[in-house]
């Protein structure tokens, strides 16, 4: 569980850093990116940011499953 919490923190920090860098949420960034001219750095960041969000969601699901299992055992 500790390793999972560490990975959750890393994914959250990744997202936070992109939000700071671009001054907007992923959804806002994605909308602006798709309506602008090609910017390879922004597209690279988009792919990494999207992966961080996917990782965060997967880890949250895993944590919830662990917590649900612990509740059943209590």
mmCIF file with all atom_site columns, C-alpha atoms in Angstrom:
data_model
loop_
_atom_site.group_PDB
_atom_site.id
_atom_site.type_symbol
_atom_site.label_atom_id
_atom_site.label_alt_id
_atom_site.label_comp_id
_atom_site.label_asym_id
_atom_site.label_entity_id
_atom_site.label_seq_id
_atom_site.pdbx_PDB_ins_code
_atom_site.Cartn_x
_atom_site.Cartn_y
_atom_site.Cartn_z
_atom_site.occupancy
_atom_site.B_iso_or_equiv
_atom_site.pdbx_formal_charge
_atom_site.auth_seq_id
_atom_site.auth_comp_id
_atom_site.auth_asym_id
_atom_site.auth_atom_id
_atom_site.pdbx_PDB_model_num
ATOM 1  C CA . UNK A 1 1  ? 0.000   0.000  0.000   1.00 0.00 ? 1  UNK A CA 1
ATOM 2  C CA . UNK A 1 2  ? 2.887   2.371  0.766   1.00 0.00 ? 2  UNK A CA 1
ATOM 3  C CA . UNK A 1 3  ? 4.317   1.904  -2.720  1.00 0.00 ? 3  UNK A CA 1
ATOM 4  C CA . UNK A 1 4  ? 0.890   2.591  -4.215  1.00 0.00 ? 4  UNK A CA 1
ATOM 5  C CA . UNK A 1 5  ? 0.586   5.803  -2.188  1.00 0.00 ? 5  UNK A CA 1
ATOM 6  C CA . UNK A 1 6  ? 4.042   6.858  -3.374  1.00 0.00 ? 6  UNK A CA 1
ATOM 7  C CA . UNK A 1 7  ? 3.074   6.279  -7.009  1.00 0.00 ? 7  UNK A CA 1
ATOM 8  C CA . UNK A 1 8  ? -0.176  8.206  -6.444  1.00 0.00 ? 8  UNK A CA 1
ATOM 9  C CA . UNK A 1 9  ? 1.852   11.122 -5.142  1.00 0.00 ? 9  UNK A CA 1
ATOM 10 C CA . UNK A 1 10 ? 4.182   11.020 -8.169  1.00 0.00 ? 10 UNK A CA 1
ATOM 11 C CA . UNK A 1 11 ? 1.281   11.022 -10.626 1.00 0.00 ? 11 UNK A CA 1
ATOM 12 C CA . UNK A 1 12 ? -0.451  13.851 -8.750  1.00 0.00 ? 12 UNK A CA 1
ATOM 13 C CA . UNK A 1 13 ? 2.755   15.867 -8.732  1.00 0.00 ? 13 UNK A CA 1
ATOM 14 C CA . UNK A 1 14 ? 3.204   15.320 -12.471 1.00 0.00 ? 14 UNK A CA 1
ATOM 15 C CA . UNK A 1 15 ? -0.299  16.714 -13.089 1.00 0.00 ? 15 UNK A CA 1
ATOM 16 C CA . UNK A 1 16 ? 0.263   19.640 -10.718 1.00 0.00 ? 16 UNK A CA 1
ATOM 17 C CA . UNK A 1 17 ? 3.491   20.615 -12.482 1.00 0.00 ? 17 UNK A CA 1
ATOM 18 C CA . UNK A 1 18 ? 1.781   20.686 -15.881 1.00 0.00 ? 18 UNK A CA 1
ATOM 19 C CA . UNK A 1 19 ? -1.071  22.754 -14.427 1.00 0.00 ? 19 UNK A CA 1
ATOM 20 C CA . UNK A 1 20 ? 1.491   25.237 -13.123 1.00 0.00 ? 20 UNK A CA 1
ATOM 21 C CA . UNK A 1 21 ? 3.491   25.246 -16.376 1.00 0.00 ? 21 UNK A CA 1
ATOM 22 C CA . UNK A 1 22 ? 0.462   25.981 -18.540 1.00 0.00 ? 22 UNK A CA 1
ATOM 23 C CA . UNK A 1 23 ? -1.740  27.763 -15.996 1.00 0.00 ? 23 UNK A CA 1
ATOM 24 C CA . UNK A 1 24 ? -4.786  25.671 -16.828 1.00 0.00 ? 24 UNK A CA 1
ATOM 25 C CA . UNK A 1 25 ? -6.431  22.313 -16.345 1.00 0.00 ? 25 UNK A CA 1
ATOM 26 C CA . UNK A 1 26 ? -5.791  19.396 -18.675 1.00 0.00 ? 26 UNK A CA 1
ATOM 27 C CA . UNK A 1 27 ? -9.206  19.849 -20.276 1.00 0.00 ? 27 UNK A CA 1
ATOM 28 C CA . UNK A 1 28 ? -8.517  23.535 -21.010 1.00 0.00 ? 28 UNK A CA 1
ATOM 29 C CA . UNK A 1 29 ? -5.034  22.718 -22.304 1.00 0.00 ? 29 UNK A CA 1
ATOM 30 C CA . UNK A 1 30 ? -6.365  19.948 -24.538 1.00 0.00 ? 30 UNK A CA 1
ATOM 31 C CA . UNK A 1 31 ? -9.019  22.229 -26.042 1.00 0.00 ? 31 UNK A CA 1
ATOM 32 C CA . UNK A 1 32 ? -6.487  25.012 -26.710 1.00 0.00 ? 32 UNK A CA 1
ATOM 33 C CA . UNK A 1 33 ? -3.909  22.600 -28.109 1.00 0.00 ? 33 UNK A CA 1
ATOM 34 C CA . UNK A 1 34 ? -6.314  21.037 -30.580 1.00 0.00 ? 34 UNK A CA 1
ATOM 35 C CA . UNK A 1 35 ? -7.365  24.453 -31.885 1.00 0.00 ? 35 UNK A CA 1
ATOM 36 C CA . UNK A 1 36 ? -3.834  25.860 -32.288 1.00 0.00 ? 36 UNK A CA 1
ATOM 37 C CA . UNK A 1 37 ? -0.991  25.370 -34.725 1.00 0.00 ? 37 UNK A CA 1
ATOM 38 C CA . UNK A 1 38 ? 1.483   22.558 -34.198 1.00 0.00 ? 38 UNK A CA 1
ATOM 39 C CA . UNK A 1 39 ? 3.706   22.909 -31.174 1.00 0.00 ? 39 UNK A CA 1
ATOM 40 C CA . UNK A 1 40 ? 5.781   19.782 -30.704 1.00 0.00 ? 40 UNK A CA 1
ATOM 41 C CA . UNK A 1 41 ? 6.762   20.557 -27.104 1.00 0.00 ? 41 UNK A CA 1
ATOM 42 C CA . UNK A 1 42 ? 3.122   21.125 -26.171 1.00 0.00 ? 42 UNK A CA 1
ATOM 43 C CA . UNK A 1 43 ? 2.087   17.874 -27.874 1.00 0.00 ? 43 UNK A CA 1
ATOM 44 C CA . UNK A 1 44 ? 4.823   15.978 -26.021 1.00 0.00 ? 44 UNK A CA 1
ATOM 45 C CA . UNK A 1 45 ? 3.610   17.515 -22.764 1.00 0.00 ? 45 UNK A CA 1
ATOM 46 C CA . UNK A 1 46 ? 0.030   16.642 -23.702 1.00 0.00 ? 46 UNK A CA 1
ATOM 47 C CA . UNK A 1 47 ? 0.919   12.977 -24.131 1.00 0.00 ? 47 UNK A CA 1
ATOM 48 C CA . UNK A 1 48 ? 2.827   12.864 -20.842 1.00 0.00 ? 48 UNK A CA 1
ATOM 49 C CA . UNK A 1 49 ? 0.109   14.791 -18.962 1.00 0.00 ? 49 UNK A CA 1
ATOM 50 C CA . UNK A 1 50 ? -2.558  12.458 -20.338 1.00 0.00 ? 50 UNK A CA 1
ATOM 51 C CA . UNK A 1 51 ? -0.492  9.429  -19.256 1.00 0.00 ? 51 UNK A CA 1
ATOM 52 C CA . UNK A 1 52 ? -0.134  10.888 -15.740 1.00 0.00 ? 52 UNK A CA 1
ATOM 53 C CA . UNK A 1 53 ? -3.908  11.299 -15.510 1.00 0.00 ? 53 UNK A CA 1
ATOM 54 C CA . UNK A 1 54 ? -4.480  7.736  -16.716 1.00 0.00 ? 54 UNK A CA 1
ATOM 55 C CA . UNK A 1 55 ? -1.927  6.441  -14.210 1.00 0.00 ? 55 UNK A CA 1
ATOM 56 C CA . UNK A 1 56 ? -3.500  8.435  -11.389 1.00 0.00 ? 56 UNK A CA 1
ATOM 57 C CA . UNK A 1 57 ? -6.960  7.064  -12.173 1.00 0.00 ? 57 UNK A CA 1
ATOM 58 C CA . UNK A 1 58 ? -5.661  3.489  -12.345 1.00 0.00 ? 58 UNK A CA 1
ATOM 59 C CA . UNK A 1 59 ? -3.813  3.862  -9.037  1.00 0.00 ? 59 UNK A CA 1
ATOM 60 C CA . UNK A 1 60 ? -6.861  5.370  -7.339  1.00 0.00 ? 60 UNK A CA 1
ATOM 61 C CA . UNK A 1 61 ? -8.903  2.394  -8.490  1.00 0.00 ? 61 UNK A CA 1
ATOM 62 C CA . UNK A 1 62 ? -6.277  -0.026 -7.142  1.00 0.00 ? 62 UNK A CA 1
ATOM 63 C CA . UNK A 1 63 ? -6.179  1.807  -3.810  1.00 0.00 ? 63 UNK A CA 1
ATOM 64 C CA . UNK A 1 64 ? -9.962  1.702  -3.563  1.00 0.00 ? 64 UNK A CA 1
ATOM 65 C CA . UNK A 1 65 ? -9.916  -2.042 -4.218  1.00 0.00 ? 65 UNK A CA 1
ATOM 66 C CA . UNK A 1 66 ? -7.335  -2.535 -1.449  1.00 0.00 ? 66 UNK A CA 1
ATOM 67 C CA . UNK A 1 67 ? -9.368  -0.439 0.966   1.00 0.00 ? 67 UNK A CA 1
ATOM 68 C CA . UNK A 1 68 ? -12.568 -2.289 0.047   1.00 0.00 ? 68 UNK A CA 1
ATOM 69 C CA . UNK A 1 69 ? -10.803 -5.608 0.632   1.00 0.00 ? 69 UNK A CA 1
ATOM 70 C CA . UNK A 1 70 ? -9.506  -4.420 4.010   1.00 0.00 ? 70 UNK A CA 1
ATOM 71 C CA . UNK A 1 71 ? -13.024 -3.368 4.973   1.00 0.00 ? 71 UNK A CA 1
ATOM 72 C CA . UNK A 1 72 ? -14.366 -6.823 4.107   1.00 0.00 ? 72 UNK A CA 1
ATOM 73 C CA . UNK A 1 73 ? -11.706 -8.438 6.288   1.00 0.00 ? 73 UNK A CA 1
ATOM 74 C CA . UNK A 1 74 ? -12.558 -6.283 9.313   1.00 0.00 ? 74 UNK A CA 1
#
